[in-house]
mmCIF file with all atom_site columns, C-alpha atoms in Angstrom:
data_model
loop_
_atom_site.group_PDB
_atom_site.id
_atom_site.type_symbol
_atom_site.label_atom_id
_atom_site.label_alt_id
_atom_site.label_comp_id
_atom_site.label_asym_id
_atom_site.label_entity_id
_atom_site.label_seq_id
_atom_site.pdbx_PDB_ins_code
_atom_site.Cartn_x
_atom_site.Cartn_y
_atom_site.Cartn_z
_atom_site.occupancy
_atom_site.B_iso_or_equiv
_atom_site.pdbx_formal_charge
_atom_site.auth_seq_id
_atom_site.auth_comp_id
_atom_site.auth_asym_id
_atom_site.auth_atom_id
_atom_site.pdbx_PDB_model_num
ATOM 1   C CA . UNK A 1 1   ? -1.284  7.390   26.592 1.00 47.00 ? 1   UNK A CA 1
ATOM 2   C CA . UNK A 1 2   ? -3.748  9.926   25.663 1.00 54.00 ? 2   UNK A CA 1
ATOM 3   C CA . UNK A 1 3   ? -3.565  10.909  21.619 1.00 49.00 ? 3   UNK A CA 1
ATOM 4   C CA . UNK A 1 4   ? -2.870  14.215  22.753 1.00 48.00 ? 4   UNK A CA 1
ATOM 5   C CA . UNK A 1 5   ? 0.412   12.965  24.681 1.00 48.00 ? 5   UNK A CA 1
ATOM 6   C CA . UNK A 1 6   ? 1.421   11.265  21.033 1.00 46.00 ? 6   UNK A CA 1
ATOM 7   C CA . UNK A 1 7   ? 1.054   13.482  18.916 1.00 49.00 ? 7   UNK A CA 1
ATOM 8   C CA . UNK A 1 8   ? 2.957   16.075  21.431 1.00 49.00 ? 8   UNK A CA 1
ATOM 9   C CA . UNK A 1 9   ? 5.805   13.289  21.286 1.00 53.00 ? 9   UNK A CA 1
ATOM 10  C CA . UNK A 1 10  ? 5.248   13.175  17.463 1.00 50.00 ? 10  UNK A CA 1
ATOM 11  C CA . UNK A 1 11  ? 5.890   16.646  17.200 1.00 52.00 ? 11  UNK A CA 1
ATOM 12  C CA . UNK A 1 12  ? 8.643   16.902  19.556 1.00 52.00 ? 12  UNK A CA 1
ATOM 13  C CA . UNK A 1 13  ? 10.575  14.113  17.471 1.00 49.00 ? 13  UNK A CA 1
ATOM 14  C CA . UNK A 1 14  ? 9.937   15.667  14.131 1.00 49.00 ? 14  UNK A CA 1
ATOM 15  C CA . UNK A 1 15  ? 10.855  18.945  15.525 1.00 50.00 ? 15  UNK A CA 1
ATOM 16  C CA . UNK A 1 16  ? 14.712  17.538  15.706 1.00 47.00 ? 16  UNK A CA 1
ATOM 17  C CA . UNK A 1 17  ? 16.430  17.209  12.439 1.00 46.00 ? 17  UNK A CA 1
ATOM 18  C CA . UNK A 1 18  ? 18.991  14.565  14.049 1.00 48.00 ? 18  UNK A CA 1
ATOM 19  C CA . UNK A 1 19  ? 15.791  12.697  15.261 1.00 45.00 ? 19  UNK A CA 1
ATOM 20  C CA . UNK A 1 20  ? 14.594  13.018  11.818 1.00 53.00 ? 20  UNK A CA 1
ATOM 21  C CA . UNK A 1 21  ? 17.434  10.726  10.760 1.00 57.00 ? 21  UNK A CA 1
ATOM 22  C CA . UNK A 1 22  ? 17.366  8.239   13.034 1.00 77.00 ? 22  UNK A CA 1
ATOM 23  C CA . UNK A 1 23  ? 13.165  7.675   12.806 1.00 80.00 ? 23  UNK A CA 1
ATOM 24  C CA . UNK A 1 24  ? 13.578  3.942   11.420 1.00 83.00 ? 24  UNK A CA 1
ATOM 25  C CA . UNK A 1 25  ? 15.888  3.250   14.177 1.00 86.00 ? 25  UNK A CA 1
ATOM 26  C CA . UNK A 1 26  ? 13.818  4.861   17.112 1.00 86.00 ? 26  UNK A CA 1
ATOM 27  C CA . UNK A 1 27  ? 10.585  2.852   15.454 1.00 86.00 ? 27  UNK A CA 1
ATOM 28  C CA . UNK A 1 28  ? 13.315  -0.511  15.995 1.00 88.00 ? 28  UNK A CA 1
ATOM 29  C CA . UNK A 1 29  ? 13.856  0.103   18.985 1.00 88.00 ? 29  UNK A CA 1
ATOM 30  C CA . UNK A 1 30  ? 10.374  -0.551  20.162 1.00 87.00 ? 30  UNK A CA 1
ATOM 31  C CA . UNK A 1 31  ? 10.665  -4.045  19.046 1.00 86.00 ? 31  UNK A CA 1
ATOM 32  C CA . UNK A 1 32  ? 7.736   -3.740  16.711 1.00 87.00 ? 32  UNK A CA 1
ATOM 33  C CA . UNK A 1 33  ? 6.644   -7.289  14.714 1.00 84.00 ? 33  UNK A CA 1
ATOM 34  C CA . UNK A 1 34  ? 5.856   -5.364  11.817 1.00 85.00 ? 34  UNK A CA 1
ATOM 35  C CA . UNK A 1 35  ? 7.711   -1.846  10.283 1.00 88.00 ? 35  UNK A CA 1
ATOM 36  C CA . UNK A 1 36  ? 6.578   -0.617  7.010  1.00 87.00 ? 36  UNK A CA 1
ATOM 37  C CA . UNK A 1 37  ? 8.255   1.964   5.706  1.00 85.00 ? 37  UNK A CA 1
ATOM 38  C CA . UNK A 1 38  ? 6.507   1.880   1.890  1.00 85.00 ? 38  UNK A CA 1
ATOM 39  C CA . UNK A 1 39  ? 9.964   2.986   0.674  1.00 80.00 ? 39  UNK A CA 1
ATOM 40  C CA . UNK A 1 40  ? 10.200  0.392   -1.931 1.00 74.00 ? 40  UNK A CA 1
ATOM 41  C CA . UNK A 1 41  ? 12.354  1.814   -4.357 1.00 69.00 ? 41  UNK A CA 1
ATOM 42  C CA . UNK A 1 42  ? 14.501  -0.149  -7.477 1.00 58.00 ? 42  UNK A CA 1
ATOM 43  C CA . UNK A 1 43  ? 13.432  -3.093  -9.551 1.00 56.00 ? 43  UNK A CA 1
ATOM 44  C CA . UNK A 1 44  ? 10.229  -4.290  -7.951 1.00 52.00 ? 44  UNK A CA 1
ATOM 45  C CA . UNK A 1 45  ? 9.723   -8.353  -7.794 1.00 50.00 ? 45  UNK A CA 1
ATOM 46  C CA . UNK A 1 46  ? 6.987   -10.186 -9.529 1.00 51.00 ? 46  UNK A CA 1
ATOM 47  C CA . UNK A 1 47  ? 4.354   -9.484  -6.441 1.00 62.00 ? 47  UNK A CA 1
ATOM 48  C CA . UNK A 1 48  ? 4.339   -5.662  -5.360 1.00 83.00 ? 48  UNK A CA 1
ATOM 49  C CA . UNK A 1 49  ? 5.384   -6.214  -2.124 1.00 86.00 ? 49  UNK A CA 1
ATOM 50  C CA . UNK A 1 50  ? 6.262   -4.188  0.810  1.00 88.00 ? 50  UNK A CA 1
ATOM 51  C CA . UNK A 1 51  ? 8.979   -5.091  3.012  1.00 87.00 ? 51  UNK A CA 1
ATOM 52  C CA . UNK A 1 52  ? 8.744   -6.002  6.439  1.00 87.00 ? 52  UNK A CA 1
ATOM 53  C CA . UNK A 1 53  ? 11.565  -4.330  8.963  1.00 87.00 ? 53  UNK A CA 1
ATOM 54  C CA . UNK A 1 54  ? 9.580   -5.579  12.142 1.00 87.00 ? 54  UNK A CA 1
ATOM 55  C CA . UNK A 1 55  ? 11.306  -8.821  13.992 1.00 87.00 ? 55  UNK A CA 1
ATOM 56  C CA . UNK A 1 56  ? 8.814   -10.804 12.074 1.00 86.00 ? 56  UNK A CA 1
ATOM 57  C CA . UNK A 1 57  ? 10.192  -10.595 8.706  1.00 86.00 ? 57  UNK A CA 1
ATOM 58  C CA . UNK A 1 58  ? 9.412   -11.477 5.996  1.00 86.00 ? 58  UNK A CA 1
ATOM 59  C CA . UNK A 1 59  ? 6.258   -13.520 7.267  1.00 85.00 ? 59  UNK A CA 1
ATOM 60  C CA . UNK A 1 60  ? 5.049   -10.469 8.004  1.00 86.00 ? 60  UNK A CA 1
ATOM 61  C CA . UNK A 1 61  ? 5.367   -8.817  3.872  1.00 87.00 ? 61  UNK A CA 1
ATOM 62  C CA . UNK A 1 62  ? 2.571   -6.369  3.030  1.00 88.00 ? 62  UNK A CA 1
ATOM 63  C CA . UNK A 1 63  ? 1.342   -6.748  -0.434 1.00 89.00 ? 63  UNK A CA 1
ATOM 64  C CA . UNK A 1 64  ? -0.088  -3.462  -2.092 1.00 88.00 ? 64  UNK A CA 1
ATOM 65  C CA . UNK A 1 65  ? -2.760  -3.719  -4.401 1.00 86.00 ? 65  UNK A CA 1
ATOM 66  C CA . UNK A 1 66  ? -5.472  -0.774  -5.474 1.00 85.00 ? 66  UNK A CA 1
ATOM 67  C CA . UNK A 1 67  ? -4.303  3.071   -6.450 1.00 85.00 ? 67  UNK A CA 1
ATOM 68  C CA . UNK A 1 68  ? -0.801  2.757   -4.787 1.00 84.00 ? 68  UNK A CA 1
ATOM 69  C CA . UNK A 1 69  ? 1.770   4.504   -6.335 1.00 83.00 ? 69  UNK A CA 1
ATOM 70  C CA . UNK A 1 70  ? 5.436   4.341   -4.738 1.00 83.00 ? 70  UNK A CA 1
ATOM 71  C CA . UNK A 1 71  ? 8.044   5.509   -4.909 1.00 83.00 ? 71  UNK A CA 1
ATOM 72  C CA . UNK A 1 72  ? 7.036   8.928   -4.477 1.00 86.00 ? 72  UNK A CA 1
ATOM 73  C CA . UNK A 1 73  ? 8.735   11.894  -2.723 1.00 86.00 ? 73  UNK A CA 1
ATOM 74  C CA . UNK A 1 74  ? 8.895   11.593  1.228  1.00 83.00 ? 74  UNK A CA 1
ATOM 75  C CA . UNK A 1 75  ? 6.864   13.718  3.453  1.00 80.00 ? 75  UNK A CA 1
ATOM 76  C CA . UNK A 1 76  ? 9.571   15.443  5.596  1.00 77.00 ? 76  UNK A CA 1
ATOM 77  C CA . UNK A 1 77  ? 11.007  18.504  3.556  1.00 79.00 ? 77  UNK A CA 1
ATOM 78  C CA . UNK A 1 78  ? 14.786  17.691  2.986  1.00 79.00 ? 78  UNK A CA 1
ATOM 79  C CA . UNK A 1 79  ? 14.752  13.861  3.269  1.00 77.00 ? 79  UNK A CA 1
ATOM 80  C CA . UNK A 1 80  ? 16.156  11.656  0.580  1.00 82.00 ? 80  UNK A CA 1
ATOM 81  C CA . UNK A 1 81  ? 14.026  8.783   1.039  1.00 81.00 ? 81  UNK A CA 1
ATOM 82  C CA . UNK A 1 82  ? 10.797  7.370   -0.987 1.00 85.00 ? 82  UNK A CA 1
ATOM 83  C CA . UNK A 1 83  ? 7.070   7.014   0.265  1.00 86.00 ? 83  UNK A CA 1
ATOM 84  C CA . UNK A 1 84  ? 3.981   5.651   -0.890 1.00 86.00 ? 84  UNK A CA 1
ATOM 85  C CA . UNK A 1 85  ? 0.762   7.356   -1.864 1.00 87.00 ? 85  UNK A CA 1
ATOM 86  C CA . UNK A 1 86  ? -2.730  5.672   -1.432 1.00 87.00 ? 86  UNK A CA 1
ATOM 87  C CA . UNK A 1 87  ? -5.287  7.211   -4.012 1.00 84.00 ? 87  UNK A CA 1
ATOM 88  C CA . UNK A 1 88  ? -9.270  6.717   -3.255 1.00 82.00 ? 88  UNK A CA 1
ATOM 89  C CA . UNK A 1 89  ? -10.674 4.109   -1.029 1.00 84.00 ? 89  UNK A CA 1
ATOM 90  C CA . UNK A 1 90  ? -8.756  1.091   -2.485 1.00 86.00 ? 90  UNK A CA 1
ATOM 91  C CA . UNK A 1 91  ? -5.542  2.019   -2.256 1.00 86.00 ? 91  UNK A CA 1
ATOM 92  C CA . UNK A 1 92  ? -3.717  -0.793  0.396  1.00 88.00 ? 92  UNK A CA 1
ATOM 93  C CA . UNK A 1 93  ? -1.158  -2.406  1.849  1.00 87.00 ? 93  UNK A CA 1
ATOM 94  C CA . UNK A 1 94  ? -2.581  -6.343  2.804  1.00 87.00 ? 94  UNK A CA 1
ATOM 95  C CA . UNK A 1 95  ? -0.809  -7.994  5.512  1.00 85.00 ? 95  UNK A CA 1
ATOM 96  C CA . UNK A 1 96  ? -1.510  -11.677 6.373  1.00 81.00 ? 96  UNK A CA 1
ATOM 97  C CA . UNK A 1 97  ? -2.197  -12.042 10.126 1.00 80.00 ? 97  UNK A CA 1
ATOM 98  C CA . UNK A 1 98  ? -1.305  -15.214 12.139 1.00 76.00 ? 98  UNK A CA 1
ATOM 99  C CA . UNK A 1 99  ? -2.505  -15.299 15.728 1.00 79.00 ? 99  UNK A CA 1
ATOM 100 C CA . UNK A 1 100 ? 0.484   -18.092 16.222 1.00 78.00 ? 100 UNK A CA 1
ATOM 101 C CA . UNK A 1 101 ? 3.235   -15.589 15.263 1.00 73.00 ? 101 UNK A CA 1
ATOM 102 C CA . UNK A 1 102 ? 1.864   -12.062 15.574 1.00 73.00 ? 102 UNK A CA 1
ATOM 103 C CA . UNK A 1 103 ? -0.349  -12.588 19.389 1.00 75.00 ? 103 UNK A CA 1
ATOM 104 C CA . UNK A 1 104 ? -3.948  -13.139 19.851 1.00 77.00 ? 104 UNK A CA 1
ATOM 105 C CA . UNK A 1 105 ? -3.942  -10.237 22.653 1.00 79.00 ? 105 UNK A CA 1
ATOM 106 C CA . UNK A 1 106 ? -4.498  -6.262  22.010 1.00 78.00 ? 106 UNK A CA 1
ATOM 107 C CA . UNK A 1 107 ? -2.271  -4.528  19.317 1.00 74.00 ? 107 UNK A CA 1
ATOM 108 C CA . UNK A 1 108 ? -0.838  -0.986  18.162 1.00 73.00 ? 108 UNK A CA 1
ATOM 109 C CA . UNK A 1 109 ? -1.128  0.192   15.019 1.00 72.00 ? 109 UNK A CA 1
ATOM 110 C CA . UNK A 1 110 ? 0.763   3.655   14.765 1.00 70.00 ? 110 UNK A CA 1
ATOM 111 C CA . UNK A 1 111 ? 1.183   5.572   11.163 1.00 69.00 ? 111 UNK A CA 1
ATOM 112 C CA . UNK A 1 112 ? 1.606   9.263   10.150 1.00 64.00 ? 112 UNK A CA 1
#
């Protein structure tokens, strides 16, 4: 699909405020091995870790590390929930990667 086409899609979902609230479960329904959503909020464990939704679970935990600051407000005017905000060119989220649970073949990455 041609970026154009997604971002079109993109638009069109954000445009809906019922689609707004049901994102994480429209992202699920793709079946994705890892979901992000850097919403971390609460009493943070030893590592600064961020949670895996994707069927993989937690092998699949992201681990930030540089200028990451979370939570901070969400991007969608409105919305309740948390984000996270990556400062310079160190701010990250690390996730491990093993061929022998995540594929060896091509990938998609998708953010916004």
């Amino acid at each position: 699909m041609a970026l154009a086409a997604v971002l079109a899609a993109a638009a069109g979902i954000l445009a809906s405020a019922s689609a707004r609230a049901d994102y994480p479960s429209t992202v699920l329904g793709d079946g994705p091995v890892a979901y992000f959503r850097l919403n971390e909020t609460g009493v943070l464990p030893t590592l600064d870790q961020a949670a895996n939704l994707g069927s993989l679970g937690a092998l699949g935990t992201g681990l930030y590390s540089g200028t990451a600051i979370h939570p901070v407000a969400g991007a969608l005017a409105g919305e309740t929930t948390t984000a996270a905000r990556f400062f310079g060119d160190n701010g990250r989220v690390a996730v491990p990667f093993d061929a022998a649970t995540m594929g060896s073949g091509v990938f998609t990455i998708e953010a916004w």
